Coordinates of C-alpha atoms in Angstrom, one line a residue:
Chain E
G25 CA 74.6 151.8 -161.8
D26 CA 71.0 151.4 -160.7
S27 CA 69.0 154.3 -158.8
V28 CA 65.9 155.3 -157.6
T29 CA 64.7 158.9 -157.0
Q30 CA 61.7 159.5 -155.1
M31 CA 59.7 162.8 -154.4
E32 CA 61.1 164.6 -151.3
G33 CA 59.1 164.9 -148.6
P34 CA 57.7 165.3 -145.9
V35 CA 54.1 165.1 -147.4
T36 CA 51.1 166.2 -145.2
L37 CA 47.6 165.6 -146.5
S38 CA 44.1 165.7 -145.0
E39 CA 42.2 162.7 -144.3
E40 CA 40.4 161.6 -147.9
A41 CA 42.5 163.6 -150.0
F42 CA 44.3 162.0 -153.1
L43 CA 47.7 160.9 -152.7
T44 CA 50.5 160.9 -155.6
I45 CA 54.1 160.0 -154.4
N46 CA 56.4 160.1 -157.4
C47 CA 59.1 157.6 -158.1
T48 CA 61.4 157.3 -161.3
Y49 CA 64.2 154.9 -161.8
T50 CA 67.6 154.3 -163.8
A51 CA 68.4 150.7 -164.6
T52 CA 69.7 148.4 -167.1
G53 CA 67.5 145.9 -168.6
Y54 CA 64.0 145.4 -167.3
P55 CA 63.7 145.8 -163.4
S56 CA 61.2 144.7 -161.3
L57 CA 59.5 147.5 -159.3
F58 CA 58.2 147.6 -155.7
W59 CA 56.8 150.1 -153.0
Y60 CA 57.8 149.2 -149.6
V61 CA 55.9 150.9 -146.3
Q62 CA 57.2 151.5 -143.0
Y63 CA 55.3 152.2 -139.9
P64 CA 56.7 153.7 -137.0
G65 CA 59.1 151.2 -135.1
E66 CA 58.7 148.7 -137.5
G67 CA 60.6 147.0 -140.5
L68 CA 59.4 147.5 -144.1
Q69 CA 56.7 145.7 -145.5
L70 CA 56.0 145.1 -149.3
L71 CA 52.9 147.2 -150.3
L72 CA 53.0 146.3 -153.9
K73 CA 54.9 145.1 -157.0
A74 CA 55.2 145.1 -160.9
T75 CA 57.5 142.8 -162.7
K76 CA 57.0 144.1 -166.2
A77 CA 56.1 147.0 -168.3
D78 CA 52.5 148.3 -168.2
D79 CA 51.9 146.0 -165.1
K80 CA 49.6 147.5 -162.6
G81 CA 50.5 146.7 -158.7
S82 CA 47.8 147.3 -156.2
N83 CA 47.2 146.5 -152.6
K84 CA 45.1 148.3 -149.9
G85 CA 43.7 150.7 -152.2
F86 CA 47.2 151.9 -153.3
E87 CA 48.3 151.6 -156.9
A88 CA 51.4 151.9 -159.2
T89 CA 51.7 151.4 -162.9
Y90 CA 55.3 150.6 -164.5
R91 CA 56.0 152.7 -167.1
K92 CA 59.0 152.0 -169.2
E93 CA 58.6 155.1 -171.4
T94 CA 59.0 157.4 -168.6
T95 CA 61.2 155.2 -166.1
S96 CA 58.5 156.0 -163.5
F97 CA 56.3 154.0 -161.1
H98 CA 54.3 156.6 -159.1
L99 CA 52.3 155.5 -156.2
E100 CA 48.6 156.7 -156.0
K101 CA 45.7 156.3 -153.7
G102 CA 42.4 158.0 -154.1
S103 CA 41.4 158.6 -150.6
V104 CA 44.1 158.5 -147.8
Q105 CA 43.1 157.4 -144.1
V106 CA 45.1 158.6 -141.2
S107 CA 46.4 155.0 -140.8
D108 CA 48.2 155.4 -143.9
S109 CA 50.7 157.6 -142.1
A110 CA 54.1 155.9 -142.9
V111 CA 57.4 156.1 -144.8
Y112 CA 57.0 154.9 -148.4
F113 CA 60.1 153.6 -150.2
C114 CA 60.2 152.8 -153.9
A115 CA 62.6 150.5 -154.9
L116 CA 63.8 148.0 -157.7
T117 CA 65.8 144.8 -158.4
S118 CA 68.0 144.3 -161.6
N119 CA 66.9 141.4 -163.7
F120 CA 70.5 140.4 -164.5
G121 CA 70.9 137.1 -161.9
N122 CA 70.7 138.7 -158.6
E123 CA 68.2 140.0 -156.3
K124 CA 69.6 143.0 -154.8
L125 CA 67.2 145.7 -153.7
T126 CA 68.0 149.4 -154.8
F127 CA 66.0 151.8 -152.7
G128 CA 65.0 155.6 -152.7
T129 CA 65.6 157.8 -149.7
G130 CA 62.0 157.3 -148.7
T131 CA 58.8 159.6 -148.7
R132 CA 57.1 160.5 -145.0
L133 CA 53.4 160.6 -145.4
T134 CA 51.4 162.2 -142.3
I135 CA 47.5 162.2 -142.7
I136 CA 45.7 165.0 -140.5
P137 CA 42.0 163.7 -139.5
Chain K
N11 CA 54.2 133.5 -137.7
A12 CA 57.6 134.9 -136.8
G13 CA 59.3 135.9 -140.1
V14 CA 62.3 137.8 -139.4
T15 CA 63.5 138.1 -136.1
Q16 CA 66.2 140.3 -135.2
T17 CA 68.1 140.6 -131.9
P18 CA 68.8 143.0 -129.7
K19 CA 66.1 145.8 -130.7
F20 CA 68.3 148.6 -129.2
Q21 CA 71.8 148.6 -128.1
V22 CA 74.4 151.7 -127.1
L23 CA 78.0 150.9 -127.7
K24 CA 81.2 152.8 -126.8
T25 CA 83.7 153.7 -129.9
G26 CA 85.9 150.8 -130.0
Q27 CA 83.5 148.1 -128.5
S28 CA 82.8 145.0 -130.5
M29 CA 79.1 143.5 -131.1
T30 CA 77.1 141.0 -133.2
L31 CA 73.5 141.5 -134.3
Q32 CA 71.7 138.3 -134.9
C33 CA 69.0 137.7 -137.4
A34 CA 66.9 134.4 -138.0
Q35 CA 64.1 133.5 -140.6
D36 CA 61.7 130.9 -140.5
M37 CA 60.3 131.0 -144.0
N38 CA 63.1 128.7 -145.4
H39 CA 64.6 131.4 -147.5
N40 CA 67.6 131.2 -149.4
S41 CA 68.7 134.7 -149.5
M42 CA 69.6 136.9 -146.8
Y43 CA 70.5 140.8 -146.4
W44 CA 71.9 143.4 -144.1
Y45 CA 71.0 146.8 -144.7
R46 CA 71.4 150.2 -142.7
Q47 CA 69.0 152.8 -142.8
D48 CA 70.0 156.3 -142.2
P49 CA 68.0 159.7 -142.5
G50 CA 67.8 160.9 -146.0
M51 CA 69.5 158.1 -147.5
G52 CA 67.1 155.2 -147.6
L53 CA 68.3 151.8 -147.0
R54 CA 71.8 150.7 -148.0
L55 CA 73.0 147.2 -148.5
I56 CA 75.7 146.1 -146.1
Y57 CA 76.4 142.5 -147.0
Y58 CA 74.0 139.7 -148.5
S59 CA 74.0 135.9 -148.8
A60 CA 72.7 134.4 -151.7
S61 CA 73.1 131.0 -150.1
E62 CA 74.2 128.9 -147.0
G63 CA 77.9 129.3 -147.1
T64 CA 78.2 132.1 -149.3
T65 CA 78.4 136.0 -148.5
D66 CA 78.8 139.0 -151.0
K67 CA 79.5 142.6 -150.1
G68 CA 76.9 145.5 -150.8
E69 CA 77.3 149.2 -150.9
V70 CA 78.7 149.9 -147.8
P71 CA 80.7 146.8 -146.2
N72 CA 83.5 148.8 -144.8
G73 CA 83.6 148.0 -140.8
Y74 CA 81.4 145.1 -140.9
N75 CA 81.8 141.3 -141.3
V76 CA 78.9 138.7 -141.7
S77 CA 78.4 135.2 -141.1
R78 CA 76.0 132.6 -142.7
L79 CA 75.8 130.4 -139.9
N80 CA 73.1 128.1 -141.4
K81 CA 70.2 128.5 -143.7
R82 CA 68.0 130.5 -140.9
E83 CA 70.7 132.6 -139.6
F84 CA 72.8 135.5 -140.6
S85 CA 74.9 137.8 -138.3
L86 CA 76.5 141.1 -138.7
R87 CA 79.3 141.9 -136.6
L88 CA 81.1 145.4 -135.8
E89 CA 84.6 144.6 -134.9
S90 CA 85.5 148.2 -133.6
A91 CA 82.3 150.5 -133.5
A92 CA 82.8 153.9 -134.9
P93 CA 80.3 156.8 -134.2
S94 CA 79.7 156.8 -138.2
Q95 CA 78.1 153.3 -137.8
T96 CA 75.0 154.8 -135.9
S97 CA 72.3 153.9 -137.4
V98 CA 69.1 151.2 -137.9
Y99 CA 70.0 148.1 -138.9
F100 CA 67.6 145.7 -140.9
C101 CA 67.7 142.2 -142.0
A102 CA 65.9 141.0 -144.7
S103 CA 65.3 137.5 -146.4
S104 CA 63.8 136.4 -149.5
A105 CA 63.2 133.0 -151.6
G106 CA 66.2 133.3 -154.1
R107 CA 67.6 134.3 -157.3
I108 CA 64.4 135.5 -158.8
S109 CA 64.2 139.3 -159.3
N110 CA 60.5 139.6 -158.7
Q111 CA 60.5 137.7 -155.3
P112 CA 60.1 140.3 -152.4
Q113 CA 62.2 140.7 -149.5
H114 CA 60.7 140.3 -146.1
F115 CA 62.2 142.5 -143.4
G116 CA 62.7 142.3 -139.6
D117 CA 61.8 145.0 -137.0
G118 CA 65.3 146.7 -136.9
T119 CA 68.0 147.2 -134.3
R120 CA 68.7 150.7 -133.3
L121 CA 72.4 151.1 -132.7
S122 CA 74.0 154.3 -131.0
I123 CA 77.8 154.5 -131.0
L124 CA 79.1 157.0 -128.4

């Protein structure tokens, strides 16, 4: 079945540092890929998405590129801020007629001023 | 601008008690979902509903029932609560059976079973 493997956390960085959170996936066919973010006490919000190979999703300074050859969708940001502290989830949906999301286990990110 | 609304936000139950978690969306979405979130396990799908009047099991359906009351509302029922059901429960909705449509989430219900 489909699965998503995320970099284990927690991750702690200083403000303005470069961020990478690794995500790899296993899926049949051509899944769509997503990054969701969860701020403390809140539900998940869509951060960015990519629906086909070589697509780059971007939002709020975050980027991720759909790499079919390495089955990866790593999240990056050039200069993190304290407000980026949250839990980040990589997820996919199969393209076989349903829209069920398969999530990774989440990576907790803490940014220190 | 409500999106997905879940009630209650917090609940404590005793083992064996029953309760229903409520979810409503105002985005005219066809599909709705219930997930549970446990430490180190990400979100796992309990049940989903692709359209009004239909429901299907997800990854972890045992111990739960659902009702798609109408297009807006999708409730989750615990008939006889067990400590293993202590979790944070999230409801979500999406436009429908197109794989690149994002899901929109509520703020969650924190449920403790003693």
